[in-house]
PDB file of C-alpha atoms in Angstrom:
ATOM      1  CA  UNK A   1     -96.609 111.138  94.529  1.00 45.00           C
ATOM      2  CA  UNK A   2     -93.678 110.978  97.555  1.00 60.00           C
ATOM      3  CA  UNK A   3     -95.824 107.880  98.905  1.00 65.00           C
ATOM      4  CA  UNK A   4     -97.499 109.543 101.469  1.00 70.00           C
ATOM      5  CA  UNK A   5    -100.734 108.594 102.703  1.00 76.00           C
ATOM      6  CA  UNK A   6    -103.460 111.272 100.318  1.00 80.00           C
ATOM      7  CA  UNK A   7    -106.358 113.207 101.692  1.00 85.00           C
ATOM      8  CA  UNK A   8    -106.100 116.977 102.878  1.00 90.00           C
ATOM      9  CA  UNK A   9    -106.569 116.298 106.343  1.00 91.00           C
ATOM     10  CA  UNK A  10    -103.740 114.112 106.759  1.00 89.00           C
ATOM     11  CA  UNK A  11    -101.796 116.199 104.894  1.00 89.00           C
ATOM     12  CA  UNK A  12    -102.585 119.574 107.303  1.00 93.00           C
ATOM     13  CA  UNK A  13    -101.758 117.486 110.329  1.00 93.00           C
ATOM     14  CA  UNK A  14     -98.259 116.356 108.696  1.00 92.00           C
ATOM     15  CA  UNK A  15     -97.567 120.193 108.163  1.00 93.00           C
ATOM     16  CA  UNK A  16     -99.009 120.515 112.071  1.00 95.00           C
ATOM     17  CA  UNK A  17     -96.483 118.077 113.538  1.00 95.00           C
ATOM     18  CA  UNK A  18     -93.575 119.524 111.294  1.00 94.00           C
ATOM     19  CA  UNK A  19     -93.833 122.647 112.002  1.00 96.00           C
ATOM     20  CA  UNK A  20     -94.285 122.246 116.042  1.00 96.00           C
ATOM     21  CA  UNK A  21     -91.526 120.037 115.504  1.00 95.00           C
ATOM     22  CA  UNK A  22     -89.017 122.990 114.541  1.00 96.00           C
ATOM     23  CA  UNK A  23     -90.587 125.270 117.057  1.00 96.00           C
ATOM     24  CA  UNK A  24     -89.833 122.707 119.812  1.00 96.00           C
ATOM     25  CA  UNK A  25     -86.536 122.029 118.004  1.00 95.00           C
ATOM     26  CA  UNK A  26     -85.241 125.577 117.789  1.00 95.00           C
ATOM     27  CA  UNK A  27     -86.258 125.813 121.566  1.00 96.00           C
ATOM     28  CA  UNK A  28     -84.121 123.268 122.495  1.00 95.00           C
ATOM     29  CA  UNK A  29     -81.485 125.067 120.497  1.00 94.00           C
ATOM     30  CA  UNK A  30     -82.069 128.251 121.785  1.00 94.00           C
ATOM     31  CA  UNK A  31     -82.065 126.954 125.818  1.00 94.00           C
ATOM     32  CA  UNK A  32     -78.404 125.017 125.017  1.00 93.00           C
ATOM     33  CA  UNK A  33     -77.257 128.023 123.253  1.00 91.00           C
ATOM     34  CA  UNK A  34     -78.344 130.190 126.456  1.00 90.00           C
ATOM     35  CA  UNK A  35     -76.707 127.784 128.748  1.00 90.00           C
ATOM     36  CA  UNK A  36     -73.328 127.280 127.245  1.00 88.00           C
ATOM     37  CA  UNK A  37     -70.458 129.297 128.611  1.00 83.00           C
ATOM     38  CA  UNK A  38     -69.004 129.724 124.542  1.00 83.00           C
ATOM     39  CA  UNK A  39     -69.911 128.856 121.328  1.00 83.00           C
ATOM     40  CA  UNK A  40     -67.434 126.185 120.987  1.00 87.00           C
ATOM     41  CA  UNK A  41     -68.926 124.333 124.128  1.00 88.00           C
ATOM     42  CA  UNK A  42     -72.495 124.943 123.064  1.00 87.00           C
ATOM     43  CA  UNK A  43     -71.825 123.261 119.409  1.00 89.00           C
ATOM     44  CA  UNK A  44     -69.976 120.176 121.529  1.00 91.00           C
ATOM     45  CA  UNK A  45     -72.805 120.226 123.766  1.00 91.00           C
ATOM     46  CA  UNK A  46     -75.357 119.918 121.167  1.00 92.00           C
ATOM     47  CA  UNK A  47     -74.009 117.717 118.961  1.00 90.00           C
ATOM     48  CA  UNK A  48     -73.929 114.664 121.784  1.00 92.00           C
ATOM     49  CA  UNK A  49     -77.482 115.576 122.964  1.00 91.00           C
ATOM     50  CA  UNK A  50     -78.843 115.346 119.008  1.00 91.00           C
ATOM     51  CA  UNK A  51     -77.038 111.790 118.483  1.00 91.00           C
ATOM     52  CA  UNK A  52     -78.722 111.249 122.475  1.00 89.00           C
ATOM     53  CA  UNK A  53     -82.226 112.168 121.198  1.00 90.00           C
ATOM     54  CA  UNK A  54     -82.198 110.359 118.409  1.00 90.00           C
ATOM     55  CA  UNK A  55     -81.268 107.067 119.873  1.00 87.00           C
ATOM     56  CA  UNK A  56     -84.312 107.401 122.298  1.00 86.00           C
ATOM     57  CA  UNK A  57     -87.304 108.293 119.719  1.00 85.00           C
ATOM     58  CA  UNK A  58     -87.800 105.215 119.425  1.00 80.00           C
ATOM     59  CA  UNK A  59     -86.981 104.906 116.095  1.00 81.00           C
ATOM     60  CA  UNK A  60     -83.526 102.686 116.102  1.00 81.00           C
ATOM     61  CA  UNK A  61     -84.272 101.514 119.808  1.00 79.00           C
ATOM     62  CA  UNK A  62     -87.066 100.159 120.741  1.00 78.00           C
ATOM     63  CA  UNK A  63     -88.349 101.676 124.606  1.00 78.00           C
ATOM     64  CA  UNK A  64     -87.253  97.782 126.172  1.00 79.00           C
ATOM     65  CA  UNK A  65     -83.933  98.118 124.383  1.00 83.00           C
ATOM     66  CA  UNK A  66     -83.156 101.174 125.986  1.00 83.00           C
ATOM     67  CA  UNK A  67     -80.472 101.098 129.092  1.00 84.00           C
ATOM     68  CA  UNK A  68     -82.131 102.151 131.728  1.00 85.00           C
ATOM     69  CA  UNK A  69     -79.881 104.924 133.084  1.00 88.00           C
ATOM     70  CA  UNK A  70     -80.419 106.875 130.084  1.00 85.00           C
ATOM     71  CA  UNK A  71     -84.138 106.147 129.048  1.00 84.00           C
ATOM     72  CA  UNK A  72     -85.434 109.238 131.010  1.00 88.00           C
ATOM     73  CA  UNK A  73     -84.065 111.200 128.369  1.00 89.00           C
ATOM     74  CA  UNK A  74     -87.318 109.447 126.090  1.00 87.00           C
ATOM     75  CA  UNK A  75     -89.629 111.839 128.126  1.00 90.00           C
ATOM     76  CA  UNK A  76     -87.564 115.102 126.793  1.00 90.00           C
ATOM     77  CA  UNK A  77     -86.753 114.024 123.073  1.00 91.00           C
ATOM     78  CA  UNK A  78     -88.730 115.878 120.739  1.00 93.00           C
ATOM     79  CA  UNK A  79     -87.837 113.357 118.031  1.00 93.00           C
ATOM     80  CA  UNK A  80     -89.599 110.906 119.643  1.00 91.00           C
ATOM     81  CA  UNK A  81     -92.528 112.838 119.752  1.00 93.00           C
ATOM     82  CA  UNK A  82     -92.514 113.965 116.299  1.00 94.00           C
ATOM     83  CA  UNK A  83     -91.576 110.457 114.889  1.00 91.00           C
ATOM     84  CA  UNK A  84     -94.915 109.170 116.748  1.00 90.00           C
ATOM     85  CA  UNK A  85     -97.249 111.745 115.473  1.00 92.00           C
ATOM     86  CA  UNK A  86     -96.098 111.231 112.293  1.00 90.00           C
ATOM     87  CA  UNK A  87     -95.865 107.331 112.153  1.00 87.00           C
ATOM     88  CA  UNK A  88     -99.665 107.604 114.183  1.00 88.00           C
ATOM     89  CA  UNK A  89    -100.761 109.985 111.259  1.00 88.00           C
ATOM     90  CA  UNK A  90     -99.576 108.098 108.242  1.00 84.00           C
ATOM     91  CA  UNK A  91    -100.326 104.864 109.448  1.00 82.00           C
ATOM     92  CA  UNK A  92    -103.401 104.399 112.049  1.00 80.00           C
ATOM     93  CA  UNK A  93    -106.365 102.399 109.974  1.00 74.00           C
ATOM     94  CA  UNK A  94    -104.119 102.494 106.294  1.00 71.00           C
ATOM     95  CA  UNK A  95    -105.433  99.263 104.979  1.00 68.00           C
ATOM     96  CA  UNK A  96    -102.498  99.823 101.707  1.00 68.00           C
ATOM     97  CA  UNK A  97     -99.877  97.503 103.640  1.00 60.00           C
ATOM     98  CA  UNK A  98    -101.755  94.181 103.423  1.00 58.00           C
ATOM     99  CA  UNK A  99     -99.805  92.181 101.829  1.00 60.00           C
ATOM    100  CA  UNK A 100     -97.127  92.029 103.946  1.00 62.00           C
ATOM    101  CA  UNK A 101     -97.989  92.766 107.824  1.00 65.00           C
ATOM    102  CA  UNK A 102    -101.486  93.836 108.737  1.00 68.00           C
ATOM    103  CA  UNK A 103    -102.367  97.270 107.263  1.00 67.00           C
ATOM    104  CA  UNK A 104    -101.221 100.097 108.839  1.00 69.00           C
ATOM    105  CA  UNK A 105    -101.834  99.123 112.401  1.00 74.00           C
ATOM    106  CA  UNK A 106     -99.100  96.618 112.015  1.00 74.00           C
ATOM    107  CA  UNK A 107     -96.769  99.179 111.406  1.00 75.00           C
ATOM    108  CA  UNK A 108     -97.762 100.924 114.372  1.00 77.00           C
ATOM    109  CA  UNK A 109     -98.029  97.703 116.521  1.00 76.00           C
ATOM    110  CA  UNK A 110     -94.196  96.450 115.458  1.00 74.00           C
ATOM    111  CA  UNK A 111     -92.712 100.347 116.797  1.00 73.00           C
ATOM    112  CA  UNK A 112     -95.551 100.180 120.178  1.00 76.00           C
ATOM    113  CA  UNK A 113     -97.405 103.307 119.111  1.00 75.00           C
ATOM    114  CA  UNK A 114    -101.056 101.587 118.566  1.00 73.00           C
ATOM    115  CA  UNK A 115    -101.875 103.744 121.752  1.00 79.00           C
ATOM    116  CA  UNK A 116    -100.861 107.248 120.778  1.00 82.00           C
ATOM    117  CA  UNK A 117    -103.578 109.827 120.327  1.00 89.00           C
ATOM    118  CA  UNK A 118    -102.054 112.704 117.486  1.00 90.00           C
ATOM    119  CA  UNK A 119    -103.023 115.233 119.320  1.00 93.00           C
ATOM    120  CA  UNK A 120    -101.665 114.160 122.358  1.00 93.00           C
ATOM    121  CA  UNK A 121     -98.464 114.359 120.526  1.00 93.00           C
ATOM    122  CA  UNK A 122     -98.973 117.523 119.420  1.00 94.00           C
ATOM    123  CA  UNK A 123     -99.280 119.271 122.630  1.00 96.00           C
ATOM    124  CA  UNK A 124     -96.384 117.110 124.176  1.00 95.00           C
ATOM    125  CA  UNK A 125     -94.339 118.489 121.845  1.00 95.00           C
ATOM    126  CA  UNK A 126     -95.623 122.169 122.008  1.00 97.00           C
ATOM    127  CA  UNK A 127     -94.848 121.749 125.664  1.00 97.00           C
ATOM    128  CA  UNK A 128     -91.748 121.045 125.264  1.00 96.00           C
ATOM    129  CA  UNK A 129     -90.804 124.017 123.095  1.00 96.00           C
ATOM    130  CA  UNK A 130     -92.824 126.212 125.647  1.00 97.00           C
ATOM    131  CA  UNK A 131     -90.696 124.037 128.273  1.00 97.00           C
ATOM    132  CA  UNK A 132     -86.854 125.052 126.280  1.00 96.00           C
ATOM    133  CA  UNK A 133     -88.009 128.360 125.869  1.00 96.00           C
ATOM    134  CA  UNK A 134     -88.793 128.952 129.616  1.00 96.00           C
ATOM    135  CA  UNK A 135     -84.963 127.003 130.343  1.00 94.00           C
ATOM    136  CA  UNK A 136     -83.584 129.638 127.700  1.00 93.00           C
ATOM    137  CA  UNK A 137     -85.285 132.800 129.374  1.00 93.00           C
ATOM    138  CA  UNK A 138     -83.843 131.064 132.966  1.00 93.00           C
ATOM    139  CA  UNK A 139     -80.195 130.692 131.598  1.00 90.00           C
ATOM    140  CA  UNK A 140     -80.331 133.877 130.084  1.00 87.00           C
ATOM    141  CA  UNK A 141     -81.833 135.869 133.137  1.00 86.00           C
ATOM    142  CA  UNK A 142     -79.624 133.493 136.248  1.00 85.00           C
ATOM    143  CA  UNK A 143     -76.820 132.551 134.019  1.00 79.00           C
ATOM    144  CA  UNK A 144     -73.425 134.023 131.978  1.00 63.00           C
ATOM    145  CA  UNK A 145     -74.038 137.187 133.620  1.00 60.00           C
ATOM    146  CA  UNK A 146     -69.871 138.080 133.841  1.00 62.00           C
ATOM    147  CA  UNK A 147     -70.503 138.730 129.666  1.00 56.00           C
ATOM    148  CA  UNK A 148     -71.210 142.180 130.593  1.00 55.00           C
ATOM    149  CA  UNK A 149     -74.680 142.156 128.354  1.00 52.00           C
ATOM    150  CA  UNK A 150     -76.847 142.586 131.637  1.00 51.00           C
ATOM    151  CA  UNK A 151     -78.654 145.750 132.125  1.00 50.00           C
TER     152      UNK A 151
END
């Protein structure tokens, strides 16, 4: 019906990588809020890291595209991640696009991700929200302690 690709399987593992998707995102959340001084820095702060992330998924830039000074930030963007699984999910051996490129794996070939493994993908990105929550618990424990919240 919304053009995604039908089965139950494939749609279980889309409800996988969406939902480790928002843990991993509300981690990252969580560790910037923890870090930031005020709210009003934190919101700043966030707001330039999002529009950071996004250009590194690899979904408007391609990985060669990237400037080099900032591609590191690839490695840490959950986007990127999520985008992958998704794209590997919805698109690894899909025969429905032949008409135009070849099947699915064309799709995958044109963004790079022919050698992603879903499940790979999955963990990455459930070690990264593991990974922000373990920042937030730092920032919160070594961090802002003049607030006069510590015990």
């Amino acid at each position: 019906m919304v053009g995604l690709r039908p089965g139950i399987v494939y749609f279980l593992k889309f409800l996988l990588i969406s939902n480790i998707t928002v843990f991993a995102s509300f981690a990252l959340m969580v560790s910037v809020a923890a870090a930031s001084p005020s709210p009003d820095i934190g919101n700043i702060f966030i707001g330039m890291l999002m529009v950071i992330l996004m250009l590194t998924s690899g979904y408007y830039l391609k990985d060669g595209d990237i400037p080099p000074w900032i591609a590191w930030i690839k490695y840490i963007s959950y986007i990127r991640y999520s985008f992958f699984g998704i794209m590997v999910n919805e698109f690894e051996g899909n025969d429905r696009f032949q008409d135009d490129i070849d099947g699915g794996d064309g799709v995958l070939e044109f963004f790079d991700l022919e050698k992603q493994n879903f499940w790979t993908l999955c963990f990455i990105l459930l070690g990264l929200g593991v990974g922000f929550r373990g920042v937030a618990f730092l920032c919160l424990q070594y961090l802002n302690r003049k607030q006069g919240l510590e015990l």
